[in-house]
Amino acid sequence: MDDRTMRAVLFDRFGGPEVLYVGRVPRPEPAPGEVLVRVRAFSVNGGELAARSGRLRLFTGRKFPQRVGLDFTGEVAALGAGATGVAVGDRVWGVVGRTGFGSAAEYVTVRTERIGRVPDGLDLVEAAALPVATTAITALRDKARLRPGERLLVRGAAGGVGNAAVQLGRAYGAEVTALARAANLDFVRTLGAHHATDHRSVSPSDLGLFDVVLDTAGTDLRAFRRLLTPGGRMVTIAFDLTRLAASLGYIAASAVHGRGRVRFFSGNPKRALFDDLAREVAEGRLRPAVDTCFPLEETAAAHRALAAGGVRGKYVVRVD
């Protein structure tokens, strides 16, 4: 096989998971300040499903083939000119950044500030469930400034960011209430949730008041914002793609109307945050939660499973 090419997950038109296939593309070379990473695993994220279906075509464009894959784990295979802080052979995790996708492949090039070292003893396939946890760290520690003894509500508690938020909320000393599907309530309890509630069997108004609300769904923001105590903080990492303008407009208006501003952000981790992630894992406050591991050829099945809902942690794809 030509070592100038590599396998990658591609799609030639917008659509459902069936549009994904494994093809061959040129193997990238690291530019100055970049490293080449031999990918061992990546996880499937909701943003990729939206991009694949065409709902993000304003950002991704219409030129095909397009790629999927946002995060990854692997080993550094080569250094570009001026790349510092890492060495060939280092076990790393990282993200490709906000400019696109592409980690669903045998190799990926990435700037050195977009990666960090995976803690010793952590399997690289399991570790692929954790880069998204940097979003939970940012949301709780930096945006909400969660304090010991506060009441925390995590919406979407069984998902990729949600399960990490439950673990970290407990570790940070908060009283954690987890909203998830009925089938996942025992799972979120094992993560450290003090209270676990089926989100389909309760109205938000019946949940009580919270100092911090972390939302991973992006819908019904008004109802959950009403649950804030005086001085409470709400952070969302999503918006309603079916009502995009209204959703973004409400988030913006929340800064001047009603109780508490809704803080929205999109995860964009760099090395310092990956170092924080490694420390949380090494000190036992955070562990990976892998629902199912798929081979690269079954990436479409992983997309289909995530779209169906009910994930416990992350769907991870192994690159052999």
PDB file of C-alpha atoms in Angstrom:
ATOM      1  CA  MET A   1       0.000   0.000   0.000  1.00  0.00           C
ATOM      2  CA  ASP A   2       1.261   3.466  -0.871  1.00  0.00           C
ATOM      3  CA  ASP A   3       2.511   5.031   2.381  1.00  0.00           C
ATOM      4  CA  ARG A   4       1.764   8.466   0.913  1.00  0.00           C
ATOM      5  CA  THR A   5      -1.951   7.822   1.415  1.00  0.00           C
ATOM      6  CA  MET A   6      -4.074   6.809   4.366  1.00  0.00           C
ATOM      7  CA  ARG A   7      -7.572   5.645   5.218  1.00  0.00           C
ATOM      8  CA  ALA A   8     -10.088   8.297   6.259  1.00  0.00           C
ATOM      9  CA  VAL A   9     -13.843   8.548   6.776  1.00  0.00           C
ATOM     10  CA  LEU A  10     -15.421  10.660   4.021  1.00  0.00           C
ATOM     11  CA  PHE A  11     -18.776  11.671   2.597  1.00  0.00           C
ATOM     12  CA  ASP A  12     -19.602  12.968  -0.891  1.00  0.00           C
ATOM     13  CA  ARG A  13     -23.040  14.427  -0.151  1.00  0.00           C
ATOM     14  CA  PHE A  14     -25.037  15.573   2.846  1.00  0.00           C
ATOM     15  CA  GLY A  15     -27.324  12.989   4.379  1.00  0.00           C
ATOM     16  CA  GLY A  16     -27.724  10.301   7.013  1.00  0.00           C
ATOM     17  CA  PRO A  17     -25.035   7.983   8.374  1.00  0.00           C
ATOM     18  CA  GLU A  18     -25.229   5.899   5.186  1.00  0.00           C
ATOM     19  CA  VAL A  19     -23.302   8.596   3.276  1.00  0.00           C
ATOM     20  CA  LEU A  20     -20.131   7.834   5.257  1.00  0.00           C
ATOM     21  CA  TYR A  21     -17.481   5.552   3.789  1.00  0.00           C
ATOM     22  CA  VAL A  22     -13.795   4.759   4.304  1.00  0.00           C
ATOM     23  CA  GLY A  23     -11.657   5.965   1.422  1.00  0.00           C
ATOM     24  CA  ARG A  24      -8.053   6.861   0.787  1.00  0.00           C
ATOM     25  CA  VAL A  25      -6.665  10.390   0.890  1.00  0.00           C
ATOM     26  CA  PRO A  26      -3.142  11.846   0.828  1.00  0.00           C
ATOM     27  CA  ARG A  27      -1.305  11.397   4.097  1.00  0.00           C
ATOM     28  CA  PRO A  28      -0.673  14.889   5.502  1.00  0.00           C
ATOM     29  CA  GLU A  29       2.726  16.386   6.297  1.00  0.00           C
ATOM     30  CA  PRO A  30       3.142  18.579   9.366  1.00  0.00           C
ATOM     31  CA  ALA A  31       3.589  22.278   8.631  1.00  0.00           C
ATOM     32  CA  PRO A  32       5.811  24.466  10.811  1.00  0.00           C
ATOM     33  CA  GLY A  33       4.520  24.374  14.383  1.00  0.00           C
ATOM     34  CA  GLU A  34       2.487  21.224  13.743  1.00  0.00           C
ATOM     35  CA  VAL A  35       2.873  17.553  14.574  1.00  0.00           C
ATOM     36  CA  LEU A  36       1.757  14.460  12.703  1.00  0.00           C
ATOM     37  CA  VAL A  37      -0.234  12.129  14.964  1.00  0.00           C
ATOM     38  CA  ARG A  38      -0.857   8.451  14.279  1.00  0.00           C
ATOM     39  CA  VAL A  39      -4.512   8.256  15.346  1.00  0.00           C
ATOM     40  CA  ARG A  40      -5.495   5.325  17.558  1.00  0.00           C
ATOM     41  CA  ALA A  41      -9.076   6.347  18.329  1.00  0.00           C
ATOM     42  CA  PHE A  42     -11.579   9.195  18.140  1.00  0.00           C
ATOM     43  CA  SER A  43     -15.065   9.801  19.493  1.00  0.00           C
ATOM     44  CA  VAL A  44     -18.283  10.756  17.737  1.00  0.00           C
ATOM     45  CA  ASN A  45     -19.667  14.200  18.578  1.00  0.00           C
ATOM     46  CA  GLY A  46     -23.021  15.815  17.944  1.00  0.00           C
ATOM     47  CA  GLY A  47     -21.516  18.584  15.834  1.00  0.00           C
ATOM     48  CA  GLU A  48     -20.303  16.011  13.323  1.00  0.00           C
ATOM     49  CA  LEU A  49     -23.823  14.658  12.897  1.00  0.00           C
ATOM     50  CA  ALA A  50     -25.065  18.172  12.177  1.00  0.00           C
ATOM     51  CA  ALA A  51     -22.244  18.800   9.700  1.00  0.00           C
ATOM     52  CA  ARG A  52     -22.759  15.480   7.917  1.00  0.00           C
ATOM     53  CA  SER A  53     -26.486  16.120   7.530  1.00  0.00           C
ATOM     54  CA  GLY A  54     -25.857  19.568   6.047  1.00  0.00           C
ATOM     55  CA  ARG A  55     -27.215  21.662   8.907  1.00  0.00           C
ATOM     56  CA  LEU A  56     -23.831  23.386   9.243  1.00  0.00           C
ATOM     57  CA  ARG A  57     -23.216  23.884   5.528  1.00  0.00           C
ATOM     58  CA  LEU A  58     -22.938  27.638   6.131  1.00  0.00           C
ATOM     59  CA  PHE A  59     -19.701  26.842   7.994  1.00  0.00           C
ATOM     60  CA  THR A  60     -18.488  23.669   6.258  1.00  0.00           C
ATOM     61  CA  GLY A  61     -19.275  24.723   2.683  1.00  0.00           C
ATOM     62  CA  ARG A  62     -20.458  22.468  -0.128  1.00  0.00           C
ATOM     63  CA  LYS A  63     -17.147  21.214  -1.489  1.00  0.00           C
ATOM     64  CA  PHE A  64     -16.795  17.412  -1.336  1.00  0.00           C
ATOM     65  CA  PRO A  65     -15.531  15.040  -0.189  1.00  0.00           C
ATOM     66  CA  GLN A  66     -15.823  16.246   3.383  1.00  0.00           C
ATOM     67  CA  ARG A  67     -14.379  14.680   6.530  1.00  0.00           C
ATOM     68  CA  VAL A  68     -15.557  13.839  10.040  1.00  0.00           C
ATOM     69  CA  GLY A  69     -13.762  13.544  13.366  1.00  0.00           C
ATOM     70  CA  LEU A  70     -13.102  16.314  15.868  1.00  0.00           C
ATOM     71  CA  ASP A  71     -10.991  14.796  18.655  1.00  0.00           C
ATOM     72  CA  PHE A  72      -8.427  11.989  18.802  1.00  0.00           C
ATOM     73  CA  THR A  73      -5.845  10.028  20.739  1.00  0.00           C
ATOM     74  CA  GLY A  74      -2.631   8.593  19.319  1.00  0.00           C
ATOM     75  CA  GLU A  75       1.134   8.877  19.146  1.00  0.00           C
ATOM     76  CA  VAL A  76       3.242  11.673  17.722  1.00  0.00           C
ATOM     77  CA  ALA A  77       4.706  10.311  14.471  1.00  0.00           C
ATOM     78  CA  ALA A  78       6.638  13.351  13.160  1.00  0.00           C
ATOM     79  CA  LEU A  79       7.400  16.962  14.044  1.00  0.00           C
ATOM     80  CA  GLY A  80       7.075  19.976  11.801  1.00  0.00           C
ATOM     81  CA  ALA A  81       9.720  22.669  11.845  1.00  0.00           C
ATOM     82  CA  GLY A  82       9.713  24.571  15.111  1.00  0.00           C
ATOM     83  CA  ALA A  83       7.311  22.197  16.880  1.00  0.00           C
ATOM     84  CA  THR A  84       8.224  22.146  20.577  1.00  0.00           C
ATOM     85  CA  GLY A  85       6.984  20.643  23.814  1.00  0.00           C
ATOM     86  CA  VAL A  86       6.428  17.147  22.422  1.00  0.00           C
ATOM     87  CA  ALA A  87       8.565  14.351  21.022  1.00  0.00           C
ATOM     88  CA  VAL A  88       8.061  11.560  18.522  1.00  0.00           C
ATOM     89  CA  GLY A  89       6.408   8.657  20.326  1.00  0.00           C
ATOM     90  CA  ASP A  90       4.542  10.759  22.880  1.00  0.00           C
ATOM     91  CA  ARG A  91       1.028   9.517  23.646  1.00  0.00           C
ATOM     92  CA  VAL A  92      -1.308  12.450  23.104  1.00  0.00           C
ATOM     93  CA  TRP A  93      -4.908  13.529  22.903  1.00  0.00           C
ATOM     94  CA  GLY A  94      -6.237  16.610  21.176  1.00  0.00           C
ATOM     95  CA  VAL A  95      -8.694  18.292  18.841  1.00  0.00           C
ATOM     96  CA  VAL A  96      -8.377  19.546  15.283  1.00  0.00           C
ATOM     97  CA  GLY A  97      -9.794  22.975  16.198  1.00  0.00           C
ATOM     98  CA  ARG A  98     -12.790  24.962  15.023  1.00  0.00           C
ATOM     99  CA  THR A  99     -11.810  25.192  11.360  1.00  0.00           C
ATOM    100  CA  GLY A 100     -13.100  21.772  10.362  1.00  0.00           C
ATOM    101  CA  PHE A 101     -13.044  18.045  10.945  1.00  0.00           C
ATOM    102  CA  GLY A 102     -10.680  15.263   9.936  1.00  0.00           C
ATOM    103  CA  SER A 103      -9.529  13.178  12.902  1.00  0.00           C
ATOM    104  CA  ALA A 104     -11.450  10.136  11.602  1.00  0.00           C
ATOM    105  CA  ALA A 105      -8.358   8.914   9.788  1.00  0.00           C
ATOM    106  CA  GLU A 106      -5.118   7.044  10.283  1.00  0.00           C
ATOM    107  CA  TYR A 107      -3.142  10.287  10.629  1.00  0.00           C
ATOM    108  CA  VAL A 108      -3.903  13.897  11.444  1.00  0.00           C
ATOM    109  CA  THR A 109      -1.780  17.030  11.574  1.00  0.00           C
ATOM    110  CA  VAL A 110      -2.429  19.498  14.361  1.00  0.00           C
ATOM    111  CA  ARG A 111      -0.740  22.474  15.961  1.00  0.00           C
ATOM    112  CA  THR A 112       1.174  21.653  19.121  1.00  0.00           C
ATOM    113  CA  GLU A 113      -1.058  23.859  21.282  1.00  0.00           C
ATOM    114  CA  ARG A 114      -4.026  21.639  20.368  1.00  0.00           C
ATOM    115  CA  ILE A 115      -2.655  18.508  22.049  1.00  0.00           C
ATOM    116  CA  GLY A 116      -1.637  17.280  25.491  1.00  0.00           C
ATOM    117  CA  ARG A 117      -0.059  14.153  26.925  1.00  0.00           C
ATOM    118  CA  VAL A 118      -2.293  11.256  27.914  1.00  0.00           C
ATOM    119  CA  PRO A 119      -1.653  10.124  31.512  1.00  0.00           C
ATOM    120  CA  ASP A 120       0.485   7.005  31.904  1.00  0.00           C
ATOM    121  CA  GLY A 121      -1.532   3.833  32.269  1.00  0.00           C
ATOM    122  CA  LEU A 122      -4.614   5.143  30.475  1.00  0.00           C
ATOM    123  CA  ASP A 123      -5.530   3.096  27.410  1.00  0.00           C
ATOM    124  CA  LEU A 124      -5.594   5.237  24.259  1.00  0.00           C
ATOM    125  CA  VAL A 125      -8.928   3.851  23.077  1.00  0.00           C
ATOM    126  CA  GLU A 126     -10.622   4.559  26.405  1.00  0.00           C
ATOM    127  CA  ALA A 127      -8.873   7.939  26.560  1.00  0.00           C
ATOM    128  CA  ALA A 128     -10.666   8.976  23.363  1.00  0.00           C
ATOM    129  CA  ALA A 129     -13.814   9.451  25.454  1.00  0.00           C
ATOM    130  CA  LEU A 130     -12.169  12.264  27.431  1.00  0.00           C
ATOM    131  CA  PRO A 131     -11.086  15.224  25.246  1.00  0.00           C
ATOM    132  CA  VAL A 132     -14.708  16.458  25.327  1.00  0.00           C
ATOM    133  CA  ALA A 133     -14.424  16.593  29.126  1.00  0.00           C
ATOM    134  CA  THR A 134     -12.391  19.776  28.701  1.00  0.00           C
ATOM    135  CA  THR A 135     -15.734  21.416  27.908  1.00  0.00           C
ATOM    136  CA  ALA A 136     -17.107  20.304  31.283  1.00  0.00           C
ATOM    137  CA  ILE A 137     -14.029  21.674  33.058  1.00  0.00           C
ATOM    138  CA  THR A 138     -14.424  25.041  31.349  1.00  0.00           C
ATOM    139  CA  ALA A 139     -18.173  25.176  31.970  1.00  0.00           C
ATOM    140  CA  LEU A 140     -18.087  24.375  35.686  1.00  0.00           C
ATOM    141  CA  ARG A 141     -14.753  25.777  36.793  1.00  0.00           C
ATOM    142  CA  ASP A 142     -14.308  28.833  34.572  1.00  0.00           C
ATOM    143  CA  LYS A 143     -17.733  29.915  33.320  1.00  0.00           C
ATOM    144  CA  ALA A 144     -19.989  28.999  36.258  1.00  0.00           C
ATOM    145  CA  ARG A 145     -17.296  29.111  38.975  1.00  0.00           C
ATOM    146  CA  LEU A 146     -19.005  26.243  40.771  1.00  0.00           C
ATOM    147  CA  ARG A 147     -18.351  26.277  44.538  1.00  0.00           C
ATOM    148  CA  PRO A 148     -18.515  23.528  47.175  1.00  0.00           C
ATOM    149  CA  GLY A 149     -21.985  23.131  48.635  1.00  0.00           C
ATOM    150  CA  GLU A 150     -23.811  24.607  45.653  1.00  0.00           C
ATOM    151  CA  ARG A 151     -26.636  22.808  43.874  1.00  0.00           C
ATOM    152  CA  LEU A 152     -25.770  21.767  40.314  1.00  0.00           C
ATOM    153  CA  LEU A 153     -28.213  20.559  37.664  1.00  0.00           C
ATOM    154  CA  VAL A 154     -26.710  18.704  34.693  1.00  0.00           C
ATOM    155  CA  ARG A 155     -29.008  18.323  31.713  1.00  0.00           C
ATOM    156  CA  GLY A 156     -28.003  15.480  29.391  1.00  0.00           C
ATOM    157  CA  ALA A 157     -26.039  13.905  32.219  1.00  0.00           C
ATOM    158  CA  ALA A 158     -25.330  10.583  30.506  1.00  0.00           C
ATOM    159  CA  GLY A 159     -23.716  12.097  27.398  1.00  0.00           C
ATOM    160  CA  GLY A 160     -20.127  12.984  26.627  1.00  0.00           C
ATOM    161  CA  VAL A 161     -19.961  16.365  28.355  1.00  0.00           C
ATOM    162  CA  GLY A 162     -22.730  15.535  30.809  1.00  0.00           C
ATOM    163  CA  ASN A 163     -21.122  12.457  32.326  1.00  0.00           C
ATOM    164  CA  ALA A 164     -17.886  14.378  32.850  1.00  0.00           C
ATOM    165  CA  ALA A 165     -19.822  17.245  34.454  1.00  0.00           C
ATOM    166  CA  VAL A 166     -21.501  14.877  36.907  1.00  0.00           C
ATOM    167  CA  GLN A 167     -18.133  13.440  37.936  1.00  0.00           C
ATOM    168  CA  LEU A 168     -16.457  16.827  38.238  1.00  0.00           C
ATOM    169  CA  GLY A 169     -19.423  18.438  39.975  1.00  0.00           C
ATOM    170  CA  ARG A 170     -19.253  15.766  42.649  1.00  0.00           C
ATOM    171  CA  ALA A 171     -15.472  16.147  42.911  1.00  0.00           C
ATOM    172  CA  TYR A 172     -15.815  19.933  43.244  1.00  0.00           C
ATOM    173  CA  GLY A 173     -18.125  19.466  46.232  1.00  0.00           C
ATOM    174  CA  ALA A 174     -21.492  20.316  44.654  1.00  0.00           C
ATOM    175  CA  GLU A 175     -24.820  18.576  45.241  1.00  0.00           C
ATOM    176  CA  VAL A 176     -25.431  17.097  41.786  1.00  0.00           C
ATOM    177  CA  THR A 177     -28.815  16.478  40.187  1.00  0.00           C
ATOM    178  CA  ALA A 178     -28.618  14.587  36.889  1.00  0.00           C
ATOM    179  CA  LEU A 179     -31.276  14.628  34.175  1.00  0.00           C
ATOM    180  CA  ALA A 180     -31.108  11.632  31.833  1.00  0.00           C
ATOM    181  CA  ARG A 181     -33.222   8.934  30.256  1.00  0.00           C
ATOM    182  CA  ALA A 182     -34.808   6.435  32.640  1.00  0.00           C
ATOM    183  CA  ALA A 183     -32.550   3.648  31.348  1.00  0.00           C
ATOM    184  CA  ASN A 184     -29.468   5.704  32.238  1.00  0.00           C
ATOM    185  CA  LEU A 185     -30.334   6.769  35.770  1.00  0.00           C
ATOM    186  CA  ASP A 186     -28.302   4.011  37.438  1.00  0.00           C
ATOM    187  CA  PHE A 187     -25.369   4.931  35.180  1.00  0.00           C
ATOM    188  CA  VAL A 188     -25.347   8.578  36.251  1.00  0.00           C
ATOM    189  CA  ARG A 189     -25.647   7.529  39.883  1.00  0.00           C
ATOM    190  CA  THR A 190     -22.471   5.457  39.515  1.00  0.00           C
ATOM    191  CA  LEU A 191     -20.761   8.622  38.244  1.00  0.00           C
ATOM    192  CA  GLY A 192     -21.565  10.425  41.486  1.00  0.00           C
ATOM    193  CA  ALA A 193     -24.974  12.052  41.013  1.00  0.00           C
ATOM    194  CA  HIS A 194     -26.757  12.605  44.313  1.00  0.00           C
ATOM    195  CA  HIS A 195     -30.120  12.743  42.541  1.00  0.00           C
ATOM    196  CA  ALA A 196     -31.048  11.232  39.158  1.00  0.00           C
ATOM    197  CA  THR A 197     -34.304  12.052  37.352  1.00  0.00           C
ATOM    198  CA  ASP A 198     -35.880  10.862  34.103  1.00  0.00           C
ATOM    199  CA  HIS A 199     -36.062  14.032  32.021  1.00  0.00           C
ATOM    200  CA  ARG A 200     -39.186  12.804  30.236  1.00  0.00           C
ATOM    201  CA  SER A 201     -41.187  12.226  33.416  1.00  0.00           C
ATOM    202  CA  VAL A 202     -40.775  15.590  35.126  1.00  0.00           C
ATOM    203  CA  SER A 203     -41.404  19.222  34.299  1.00  0.00           C
ATOM    204  CA  PRO A 204     -38.487  21.611  34.832  1.00  0.00           C
ATOM    205  CA  SER A 205     -40.642  23.573  37.279  1.00  0.00           C
ATOM    206  CA  ASP A 206     -40.794  20.514  39.563  1.00  0.00           C
ATOM    207  CA  LEU A 207     -37.028  20.246  39.967  1.00  0.00           C
ATOM    208  CA  GLY A 208     -36.476  23.040  42.459  1.00  0.00           C
ATOM    209  CA  LEU A 209     -33.832  25.765  42.366  1.00  0.00           C
ATOM    210  CA  PHE A 210     -30.153  25.481  41.502  1.00  0.00           C
ATOM    211  CA  ASP A 211     -27.053  27.606  41.843  1.00  0.00           C
ATOM    212  CA  VAL A 212     -25.676  26.303  38.551  1.00  0.00           C
ATOM    213  CA  VAL A 213     -27.458  24.764  35.549  1.00  0.00           C
ATOM    214  CA  LEU A 214     -25.334  23.104  32.860  1.00  0.00           C
ATOM    215  CA  ASP A 215     -27.301  22.485  29.672  1.00  0.00           C
ATOM    216  CA  THR A 216     -26.053  20.232  26.868  1.00  0.00           C
ATOM    217  CA  ALA A 217     -29.269  20.180  24.793  1.00  0.00           C
ATOM    218  CA  GLY A 218     -29.874  23.790  23.774  1.00  0.00           C
ATOM    219  CA  THR A 219     -33.677  23.526  23.884  1.00  0.00           C
ATOM    220  CA  ASP A 220     -36.179  24.938  26.419  1.00  0.00           C
ATOM    221  CA  LEU A 221     -33.544  27.315  27.766  1.00  0.00           C
ATOM    222  CA  ARG A 222     -36.185  29.686  29.133  1.00  0.00           C
ATOM    223  CA  ALA A 223     -37.730  26.989  31.353  1.00  0.00           C
ATOM    224  CA  PHE A 224     -34.398  25.900  32.803  1.00  0.00           C
ATOM    225  CA  ARG A 225     -33.201  29.453  33.314  1.00  0.00           C
ATOM    226  CA  ARG A 226     -36.155  29.984  35.663  1.00  0.00           C
ATOM    227  CA  LEU A 227     -34.621  27.404  38.015  1.00  0.00           C
ATOM    228  CA  LEU A 228     -31.714  29.649  38.955  1.00  0.00           C
ATOM    229  CA  THR A 229     -31.380  30.948  42.498  1.00  0.00           C
ATOM    230  CA  PRO A 230     -30.568  34.638  42.958  1.00  0.00           C
ATOM    231  CA  GLY A 231     -26.977  34.841  41.825  1.00  0.00           C
ATOM    232  CA  GLY A 232     -27.322  31.516  39.982  1.00  0.00           C
ATOM    233  CA  ARG A 233     -25.453  30.820  36.744  1.00  0.00           C
ATOM    234  CA  MET A 234     -26.574  28.915  33.650  1.00  0.00           C
ATOM    235  CA  VAL A 235     -24.161  27.610  31.050  1.00  0.00           C
ATOM    236  CA  THR A 236     -25.178  26.002  27.767  1.00  0.00           C
ATOM    237  CA  ILE A 237     -22.903  24.376  25.204  1.00  0.00           C
ATOM    238  CA  ALA A 238     -25.623  23.916  22.568  1.00  0.00           C
ATOM    239  CA  PHE A 239     -28.367  25.763  20.738  1.00  0.00           C
ATOM    240  CA  ASP A 240     -31.559  24.612  19.085  1.00  0.00           C
ATOM    241  CA  LEU A 241     -30.682  23.878  15.457  1.00  0.00           C
ATOM    242  CA  THR A 242     -34.387  23.695  14.543  1.00  0.00           C
ATOM    243  CA  ARG A 243     -34.888  27.292  15.743  1.00  0.00           C
ATOM    244  CA  LEU A 244     -31.390  28.665  15.297  1.00  0.00           C
ATOM    245  CA  ALA A 245     -32.114  32.392  15.120  1.00  0.00           C
ATOM    246  CA  ALA A 246     -34.574  32.296  18.032  1.00  0.00           C
ATOM    247  CA  SER A 247     -32.223  30.186  20.152  1.00  0.00           C
ATOM    248  CA  LEU A 248     -29.214  32.430  19.636  1.00  0.00           C
ATOM    249  CA  GLY A 249     -31.408  35.507  20.076  1.00  0.00           C
ATOM    250  CA  TYR A 250     -32.669  34.278  23.441  1.00  0.00           C
ATOM    251  CA  ILE A 251     -29.138  33.567  24.659  1.00  0.00           C
ATOM    252  CA  ALA A 252     -28.106  37.096  23.693  1.00  0.00           C
ATOM    253  CA  ALA A 253     -31.204  38.682  25.248  1.00  0.00           C
ATOM    254  CA  SER A 254     -30.678  36.814  28.517  1.00  0.00           C
ATOM    255  CA  ALA A 255     -27.848  39.192  29.361  1.00  0.00           C
ATOM    256  CA  VAL A 256     -30.311  42.029  29.886  1.00  0.00           C
ATOM    257  CA  HIS A 257     -33.677  40.425  30.639  1.00  0.00           C
ATOM    258  CA  GLY A 258     -34.748  38.295  33.589  1.00  0.00           C
ATOM    259  CA  ARG A 259     -32.841  36.306  36.165  1.00  0.00           C
ATOM    260  CA  GLY A 260     -29.315  35.327  35.243  1.00  0.00           C
ATOM    261  CA  ARG A 261     -27.479  35.466  31.947  1.00  0.00           C
ATOM    262  CA  VAL A 262     -27.242  32.273  29.892  1.00  0.00           C
ATOM    263  CA  ARG A 263     -23.557  31.779  29.183  1.00  0.00           C
ATOM    264  CA  PHE A 264     -22.951  30.023  25.856  1.00  0.00           C
ATOM    265  CA  PHE A 265     -19.577  28.810  24.638  1.00  0.00           C
ATOM    266  CA  SER A 266     -18.107  26.280  22.243  1.00  0.00           C
ATOM    267  CA  GLY A 267     -15.259  24.136  23.510  1.00  0.00           C
ATOM    268  CA  ASN A 268     -11.919  25.106  22.017  1.00  0.00           C
ATOM    269  CA  PRO A 269      -9.282  23.498  24.282  1.00  0.00           C
ATOM    270  CA  LYS A 270      -5.567  24.192  24.162  1.00  0.00           C
ATOM    271  CA  ARG A 271      -2.598  22.578  25.858  1.00  0.00           C
ATOM    272  CA  ALA A 272      -3.087  24.105  29.317  1.00  0.00           C
ATOM    273  CA  LEU A 273      -6.632  22.762  29.426  1.00  0.00           C
ATOM    274  CA  PHE A 274      -5.481  19.322  28.292  1.00  0.00           C
ATOM    275  CA  ASP A 275      -2.939  19.445  31.113  1.00  0.00           C
ATOM    276  CA  ASP A 276      -5.807  20.191  33.513  1.00  0.00           C
ATOM    277  CA  LEU A 277      -7.728  17.241  32.063  1.00  0.00           C
ATOM    278  CA  ALA A 278      -4.760  14.928  32.599  1.00  0.00           C
ATOM    279  CA  ARG A 279      -4.499  16.115  36.208  1.00  0.00           C
ATOM    280  CA  GLU A 280      -8.200  15.451  36.866  1.00  0.00           C
ATOM    281  CA  VAL A 281      -7.753  11.905  35.544  1.00  0.00           C
ATOM    282  CA  ALA A 282      -4.479  11.241  37.364  1.00  0.00           C
ATOM    283  CA  GLU A 283      -5.950  12.427  40.667  1.00  0.00           C
ATOM    284  CA  GLY A 284      -9.038  10.221  40.310  1.00  0.00           C
ATOM    285  CA  ARG A 285     -11.699  12.893  39.836  1.00  0.00           C
ATOM    286  CA  LEU A 286     -12.541  11.850  36.288  1.00  0.00           C
ATOM    287  CA  ARG A 287     -12.633   8.542  34.459  1.00  0.00           C
ATOM    288  CA  PRO A 288     -13.499   7.678  30.854  1.00  0.00           C
ATOM    289  CA  ALA A 289     -16.957   6.321  30.064  1.00  0.00           C
ATOM    290  CA  VAL A 290     -17.038   4.370  26.796  1.00  0.00           C
ATOM    291  CA  ASP A 291     -20.459   3.120  25.755  1.00  0.00           C
ATOM    292  CA  THR A 292     -19.369   1.129  22.686  1.00  0.00           C
ATOM    293  CA  CYS A 293     -16.182   0.898  20.643  1.00  0.00           C
ATOM    294  CA  PHE A 294     -16.559   0.581  16.854  1.00  0.00           C
ATOM    295  CA  PRO A 295     -13.939  -0.235  14.200  1.00  0.00           C
ATOM    296  CA  LEU A 296     -13.172   2.476  11.647  1.00  0.00           C
ATOM    297  CA  GLU A 297     -15.223   0.709   8.964  1.00  0.00           C
ATOM    298  CA  GLU A 298     -18.313   1.027  11.197  1.00  0.00           C
ATOM    299  CA  THR A 299     -18.125   4.773  11.793  1.00  0.00           C
ATOM    300  CA  ALA A 300     -21.555   5.091  10.173  1.00  0.00           C
ATOM    301  CA  ALA A 301     -22.954   2.737  12.821  1.00  0.00           C
ATOM    302  CA  ALA A 302     -21.455   4.929  15.535  1.00  0.00           C
ATOM    303  CA  HIS A 303     -23.134   7.994  13.990  1.00  0.00           C
ATOM    304  CA  ARG A 304     -26.415   6.105  13.798  1.00  0.00           C
ATOM    305  CA  ALA A 305     -26.172   5.054  17.441  1.00  0.00           C
ATOM    306  CA  LEU A 306     -25.495   8.604  18.643  1.00  0.00           C
ATOM    307  CA  ALA A 307     -28.409   9.967  16.613  1.00  0.00           C
ATOM    308  CA  ALA A 308     -30.716   7.377  18.195  1.00  0.00           C
ATOM    309  CA  GLY A 309     -30.040   8.795  21.671  1.00  0.00           C
ATOM    310  CA  GLY A 310     -29.418   7.073  24.967  1.00  0.00           C
ATOM    311  CA  VAL A 311     -25.606   7.034  24.891  1.00  0.00           C
ATOM    312  CA  ARG A 312     -23.803   6.296  28.155  1.00  0.00           C
ATOM    313  CA  GLY A 313     -20.618   8.307  27.925  1.00  0.00           C
ATOM    314  CA  LYS A 314     -19.111   8.270  24.446  1.00  0.00           C
ATOM    315  CA  TYR A 315     -19.149   6.200  21.301  1.00  0.00           C
ATOM    316  CA  VAL A 316     -15.502   5.650  20.374  1.00  0.00           C
ATOM    317  CA  VAL A 317     -14.086   4.517  17.039  1.00  0.00           C
ATOM    318  CA  ARG A 318     -10.863   2.494  17.007  1.00  0.00           C
ATOM    319  CA  VAL A 319      -8.385   3.081  14.188  1.00  0.00           C
ATOM    320  CA  ASP A 320      -6.344  -0.089  13.656  1.00  0.00           C
TER     321      ASP A 320
END
